[in-house]
PDB file of C-alpha atoms in Angstrom:
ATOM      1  CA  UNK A 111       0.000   0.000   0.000  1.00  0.00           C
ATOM      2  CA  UNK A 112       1.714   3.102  -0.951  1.00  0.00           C
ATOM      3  CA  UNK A 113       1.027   6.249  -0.129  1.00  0.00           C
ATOM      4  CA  UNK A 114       0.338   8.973  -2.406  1.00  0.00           C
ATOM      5  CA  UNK A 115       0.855  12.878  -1.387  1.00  0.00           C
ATOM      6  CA  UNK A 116       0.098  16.194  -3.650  1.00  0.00           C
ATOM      7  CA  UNK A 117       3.445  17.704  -5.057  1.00  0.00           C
ATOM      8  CA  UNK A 118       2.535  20.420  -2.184  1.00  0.00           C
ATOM      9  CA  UNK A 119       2.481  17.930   1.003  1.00  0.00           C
ATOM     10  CA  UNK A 120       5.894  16.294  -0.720  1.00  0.00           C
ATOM     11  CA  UNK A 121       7.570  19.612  -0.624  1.00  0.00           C
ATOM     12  CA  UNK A 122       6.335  20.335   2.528  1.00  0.00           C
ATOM     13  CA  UNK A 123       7.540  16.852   3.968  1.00  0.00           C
ATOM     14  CA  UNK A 124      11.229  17.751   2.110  1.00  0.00           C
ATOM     15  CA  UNK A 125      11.269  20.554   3.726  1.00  0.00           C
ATOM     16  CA  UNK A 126      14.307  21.562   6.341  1.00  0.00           C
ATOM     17  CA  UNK A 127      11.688  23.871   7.902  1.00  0.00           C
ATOM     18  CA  UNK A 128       8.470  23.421   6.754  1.00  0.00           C
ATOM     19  CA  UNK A 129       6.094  25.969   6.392  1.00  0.00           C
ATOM     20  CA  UNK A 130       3.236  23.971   8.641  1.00  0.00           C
ATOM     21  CA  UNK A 131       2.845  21.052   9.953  1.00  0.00           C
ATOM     22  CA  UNK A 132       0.471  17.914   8.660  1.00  0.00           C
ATOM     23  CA  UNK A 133      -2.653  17.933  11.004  1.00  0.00           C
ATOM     24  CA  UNK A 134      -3.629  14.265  11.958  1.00  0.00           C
ATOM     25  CA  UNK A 135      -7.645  13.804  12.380  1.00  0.00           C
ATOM     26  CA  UNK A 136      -9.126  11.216  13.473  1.00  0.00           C
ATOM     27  CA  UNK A 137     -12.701  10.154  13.308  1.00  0.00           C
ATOM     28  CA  UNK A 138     -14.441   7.027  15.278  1.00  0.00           C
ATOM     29  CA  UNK A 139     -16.958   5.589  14.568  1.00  0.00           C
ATOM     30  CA  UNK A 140     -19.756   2.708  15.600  1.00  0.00           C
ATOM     31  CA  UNK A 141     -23.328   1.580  14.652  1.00  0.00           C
ATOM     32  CA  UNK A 142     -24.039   3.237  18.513  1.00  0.00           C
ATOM     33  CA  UNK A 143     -22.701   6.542  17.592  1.00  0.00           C
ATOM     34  CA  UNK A 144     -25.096   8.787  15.989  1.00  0.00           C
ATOM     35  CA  UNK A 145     -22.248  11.149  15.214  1.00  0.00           C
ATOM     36  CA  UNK A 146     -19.037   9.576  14.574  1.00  0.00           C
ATOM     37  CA  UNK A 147     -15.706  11.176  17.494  1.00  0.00           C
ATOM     38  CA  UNK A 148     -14.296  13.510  15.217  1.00  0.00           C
ATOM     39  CA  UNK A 149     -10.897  15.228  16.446  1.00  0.00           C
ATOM     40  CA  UNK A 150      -7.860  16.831  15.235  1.00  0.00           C
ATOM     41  CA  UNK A 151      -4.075  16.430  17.143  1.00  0.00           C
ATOM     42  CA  UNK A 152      -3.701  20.401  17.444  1.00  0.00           C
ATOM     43  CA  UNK A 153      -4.664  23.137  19.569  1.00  0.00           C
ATOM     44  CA  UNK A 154      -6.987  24.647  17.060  1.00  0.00           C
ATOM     45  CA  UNK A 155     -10.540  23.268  15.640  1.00  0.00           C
ATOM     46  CA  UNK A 156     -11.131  22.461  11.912  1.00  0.00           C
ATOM     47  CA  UNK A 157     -13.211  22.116   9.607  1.00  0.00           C
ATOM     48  CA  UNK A 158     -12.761  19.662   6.977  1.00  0.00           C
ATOM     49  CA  UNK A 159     -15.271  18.284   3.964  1.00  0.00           C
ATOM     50  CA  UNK A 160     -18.098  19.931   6.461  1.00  0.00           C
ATOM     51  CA  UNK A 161     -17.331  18.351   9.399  1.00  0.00           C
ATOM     52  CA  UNK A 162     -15.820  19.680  12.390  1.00  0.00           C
ATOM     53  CA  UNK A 163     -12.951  18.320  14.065  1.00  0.00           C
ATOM     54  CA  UNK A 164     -12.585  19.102  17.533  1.00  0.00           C
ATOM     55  CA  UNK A 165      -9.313  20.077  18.769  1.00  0.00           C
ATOM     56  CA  UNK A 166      -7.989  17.278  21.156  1.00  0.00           C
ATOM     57  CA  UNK A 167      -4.495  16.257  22.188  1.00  0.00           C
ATOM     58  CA  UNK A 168      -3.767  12.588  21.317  1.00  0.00           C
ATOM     59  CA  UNK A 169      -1.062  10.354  20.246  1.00  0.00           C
ATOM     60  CA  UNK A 170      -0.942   8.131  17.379  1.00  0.00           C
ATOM     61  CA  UNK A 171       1.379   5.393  16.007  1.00  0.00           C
ATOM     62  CA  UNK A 172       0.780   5.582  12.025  1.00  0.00           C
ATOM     63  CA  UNK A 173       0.715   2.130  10.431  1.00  0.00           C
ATOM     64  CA  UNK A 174       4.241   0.757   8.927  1.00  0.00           C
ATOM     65  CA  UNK A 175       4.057   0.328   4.906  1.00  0.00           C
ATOM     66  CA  UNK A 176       6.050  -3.259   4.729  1.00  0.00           C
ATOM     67  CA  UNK A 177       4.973  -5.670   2.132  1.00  0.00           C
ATOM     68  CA  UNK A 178       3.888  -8.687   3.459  1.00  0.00           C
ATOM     69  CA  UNK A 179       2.236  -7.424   7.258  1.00  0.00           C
ATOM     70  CA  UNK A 180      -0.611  -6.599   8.035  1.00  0.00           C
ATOM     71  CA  UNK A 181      -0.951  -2.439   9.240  1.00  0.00           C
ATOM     72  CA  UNK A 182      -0.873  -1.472  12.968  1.00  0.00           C
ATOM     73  CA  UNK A 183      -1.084   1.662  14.413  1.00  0.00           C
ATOM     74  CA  UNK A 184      -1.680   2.732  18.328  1.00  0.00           C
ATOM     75  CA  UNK A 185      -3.861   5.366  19.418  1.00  0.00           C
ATOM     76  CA  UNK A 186      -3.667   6.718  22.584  1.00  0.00           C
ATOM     77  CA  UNK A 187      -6.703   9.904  23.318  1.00  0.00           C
ATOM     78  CA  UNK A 188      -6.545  12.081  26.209  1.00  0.00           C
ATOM     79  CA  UNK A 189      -9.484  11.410  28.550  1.00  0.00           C
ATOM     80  CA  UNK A 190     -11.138  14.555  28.839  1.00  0.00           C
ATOM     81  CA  UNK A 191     -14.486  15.365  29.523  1.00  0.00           C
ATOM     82  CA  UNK A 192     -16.868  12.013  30.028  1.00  0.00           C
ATOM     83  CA  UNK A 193     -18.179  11.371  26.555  1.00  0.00           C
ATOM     84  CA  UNK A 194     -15.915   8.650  25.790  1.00  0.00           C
ATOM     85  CA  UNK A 195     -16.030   6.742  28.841  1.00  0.00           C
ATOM     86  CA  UNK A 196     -19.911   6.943  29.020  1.00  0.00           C
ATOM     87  CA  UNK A 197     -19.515   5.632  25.400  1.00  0.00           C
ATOM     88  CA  UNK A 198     -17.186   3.042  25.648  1.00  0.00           C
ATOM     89  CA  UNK A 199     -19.640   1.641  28.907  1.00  0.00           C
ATOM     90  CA  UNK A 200     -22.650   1.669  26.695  1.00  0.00           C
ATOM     91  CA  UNK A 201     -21.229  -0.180  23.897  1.00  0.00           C
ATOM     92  CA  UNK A 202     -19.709  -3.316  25.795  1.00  0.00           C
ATOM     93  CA  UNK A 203     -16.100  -1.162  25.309  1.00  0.00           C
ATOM     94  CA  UNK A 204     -16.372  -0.154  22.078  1.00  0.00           C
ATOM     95  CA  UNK A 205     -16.867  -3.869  20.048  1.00  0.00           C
ATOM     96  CA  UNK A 206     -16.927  -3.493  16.411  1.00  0.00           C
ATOM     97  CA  UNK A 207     -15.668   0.143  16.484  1.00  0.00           C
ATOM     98  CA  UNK A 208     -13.658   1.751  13.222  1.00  0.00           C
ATOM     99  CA  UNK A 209     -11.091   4.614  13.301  1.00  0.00           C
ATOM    100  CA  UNK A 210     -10.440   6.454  10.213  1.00  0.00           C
ATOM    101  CA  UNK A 211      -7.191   8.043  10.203  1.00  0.00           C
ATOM    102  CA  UNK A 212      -6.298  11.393   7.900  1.00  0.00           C
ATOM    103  CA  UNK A 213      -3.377  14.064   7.544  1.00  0.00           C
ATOM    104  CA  UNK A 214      -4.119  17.486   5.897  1.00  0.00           C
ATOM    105  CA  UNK A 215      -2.529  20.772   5.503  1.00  0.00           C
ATOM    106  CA  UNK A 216      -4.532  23.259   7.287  1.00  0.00           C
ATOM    107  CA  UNK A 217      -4.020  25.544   4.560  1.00  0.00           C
ATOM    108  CA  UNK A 218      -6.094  23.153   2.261  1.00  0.00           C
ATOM    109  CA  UNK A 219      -7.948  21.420   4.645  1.00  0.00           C
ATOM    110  CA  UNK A 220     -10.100  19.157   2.196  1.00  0.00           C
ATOM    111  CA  UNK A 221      -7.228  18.001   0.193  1.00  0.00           C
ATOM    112  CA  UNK A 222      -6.730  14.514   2.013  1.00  0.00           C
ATOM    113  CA  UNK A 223      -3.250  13.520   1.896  1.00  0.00           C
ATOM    114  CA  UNK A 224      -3.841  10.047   3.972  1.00  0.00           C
ATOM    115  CA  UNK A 225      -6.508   8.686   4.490  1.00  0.00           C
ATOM    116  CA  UNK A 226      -7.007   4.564   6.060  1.00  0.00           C
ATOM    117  CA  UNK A 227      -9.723   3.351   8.041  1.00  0.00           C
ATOM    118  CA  UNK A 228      -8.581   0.601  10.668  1.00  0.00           C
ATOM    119  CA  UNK A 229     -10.546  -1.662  13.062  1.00  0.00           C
ATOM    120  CA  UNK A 230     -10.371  -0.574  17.016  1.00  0.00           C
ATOM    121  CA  UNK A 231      -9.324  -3.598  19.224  1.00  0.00           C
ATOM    122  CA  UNK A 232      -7.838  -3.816  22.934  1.00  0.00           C
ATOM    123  CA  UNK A 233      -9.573  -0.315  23.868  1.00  0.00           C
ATOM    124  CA  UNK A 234      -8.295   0.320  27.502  1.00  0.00           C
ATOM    125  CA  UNK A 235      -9.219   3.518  29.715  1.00  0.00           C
ATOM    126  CA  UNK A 236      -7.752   5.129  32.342  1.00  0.00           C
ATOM    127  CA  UNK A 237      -7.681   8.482  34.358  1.00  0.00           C
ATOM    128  CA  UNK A 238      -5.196   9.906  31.881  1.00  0.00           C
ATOM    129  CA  UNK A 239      -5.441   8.032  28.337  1.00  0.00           C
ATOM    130  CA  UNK A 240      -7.935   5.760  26.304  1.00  0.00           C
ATOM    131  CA  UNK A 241      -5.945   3.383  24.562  1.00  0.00           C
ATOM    132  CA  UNK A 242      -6.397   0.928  21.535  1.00  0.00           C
ATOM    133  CA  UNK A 243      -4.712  -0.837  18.460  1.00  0.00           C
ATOM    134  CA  UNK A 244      -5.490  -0.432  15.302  1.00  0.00           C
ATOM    135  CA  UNK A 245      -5.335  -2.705  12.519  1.00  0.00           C
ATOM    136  CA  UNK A 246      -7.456  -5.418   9.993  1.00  0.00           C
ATOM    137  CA  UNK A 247      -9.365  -7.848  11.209  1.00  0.00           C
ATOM    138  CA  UNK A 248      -7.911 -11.579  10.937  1.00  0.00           C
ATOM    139  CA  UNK A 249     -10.657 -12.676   8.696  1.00  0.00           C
ATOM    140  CA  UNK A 250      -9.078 -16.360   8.199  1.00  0.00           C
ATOM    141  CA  UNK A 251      -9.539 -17.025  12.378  1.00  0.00           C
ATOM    142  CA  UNK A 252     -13.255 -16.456  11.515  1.00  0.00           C
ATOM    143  CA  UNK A 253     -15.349 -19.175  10.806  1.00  0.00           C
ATOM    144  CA  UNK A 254     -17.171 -19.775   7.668  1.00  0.00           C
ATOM    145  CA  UNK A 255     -20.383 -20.526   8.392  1.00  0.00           C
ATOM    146  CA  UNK A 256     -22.071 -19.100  11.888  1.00  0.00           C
ATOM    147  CA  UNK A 257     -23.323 -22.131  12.953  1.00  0.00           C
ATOM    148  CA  UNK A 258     -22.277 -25.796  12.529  1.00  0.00           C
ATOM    149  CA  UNK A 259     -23.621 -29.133  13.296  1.00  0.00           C
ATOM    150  CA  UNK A 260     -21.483 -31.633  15.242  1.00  0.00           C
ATOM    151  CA  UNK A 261     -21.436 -33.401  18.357  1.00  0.00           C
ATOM    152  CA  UNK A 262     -20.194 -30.600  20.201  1.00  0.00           C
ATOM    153  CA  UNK A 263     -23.030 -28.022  19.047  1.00  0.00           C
ATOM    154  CA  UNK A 264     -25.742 -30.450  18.663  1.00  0.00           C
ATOM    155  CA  UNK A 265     -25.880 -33.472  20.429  1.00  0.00           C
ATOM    156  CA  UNK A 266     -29.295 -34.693  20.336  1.00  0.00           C
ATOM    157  CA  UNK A 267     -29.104 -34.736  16.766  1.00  0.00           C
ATOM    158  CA  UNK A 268     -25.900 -37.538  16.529  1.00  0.00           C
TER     159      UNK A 268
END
């Protein structure tokens, strides 16, 4: 998976001092959520594509580009306020939850110059941080059908 920037984010990323910095958003979401967690690592809200990204300090472990491996990334959020604790109690901690990870230029804010969306596992909380990895789900540990018929699952039937 390669990743491809604008000529103006390469220059910027060449750059011995670089005229700003890429913002990193982030944006969770889950079938609980009615409005997806949308937040930006900076000290300043933005808006990108019409949403708003609320300024929150947080940090994050892009995912590695090697051939062969799956991506991982760690996130680690600030726990401020109470919204996502109260969130991660009400939706068994967060099960089935997807983080969607972008970098812009705040000086073209809807020119997306990464953009991956990676499944939230081990979510963790504590006074300070909410925690999680992010990566794929192992589809080949999954079972193929949902239910099968064997001694084990059915034994008034053998």
């Amino acid at each position: 998976m390669s990743r491809q920037y604008s000529a103006r984010a390469k220059k910027n990323m060449l750059a011995t001092s670089a005229d700003e910095p890429f913002l990193v958003l982030l944006e969770i979401m889950h079938h609980e959520l009615d409005v997806p967690v949308r937040v930006v690592n900076d000290s300043i809200a933005i808006t990108v594509q019409g949403h708003e990204f609320v300024a929150c300090p947080f940090d994050i472990t892009l995912p590695d580009d090697v051939e062969g491996q799956v991506p991982k990334a760690q996130l680690s959020v600030d726990n401020i306020g109470r919204e996502l604790t109260q969130w991660l109690e009400y939706s068994r901690g967060g099960k089935d939850a997807k983080c969607r990870i972008m970098q812009v230029l705040r000086s073209y804010p809807d020119v997306l110059e990464f953009d991956m969306t990676l499944d939230m596992s081990g979510i963790s909380i504590n006074n300070q941080t909410v925690s999680s990895e992010l990566g794929f789900q192992n589809t080949f540990l999954l079972p193929a059908v949902t239910m099968r018929y064997d001694p084990f699952t059915t034994p008034g039937a053998f």
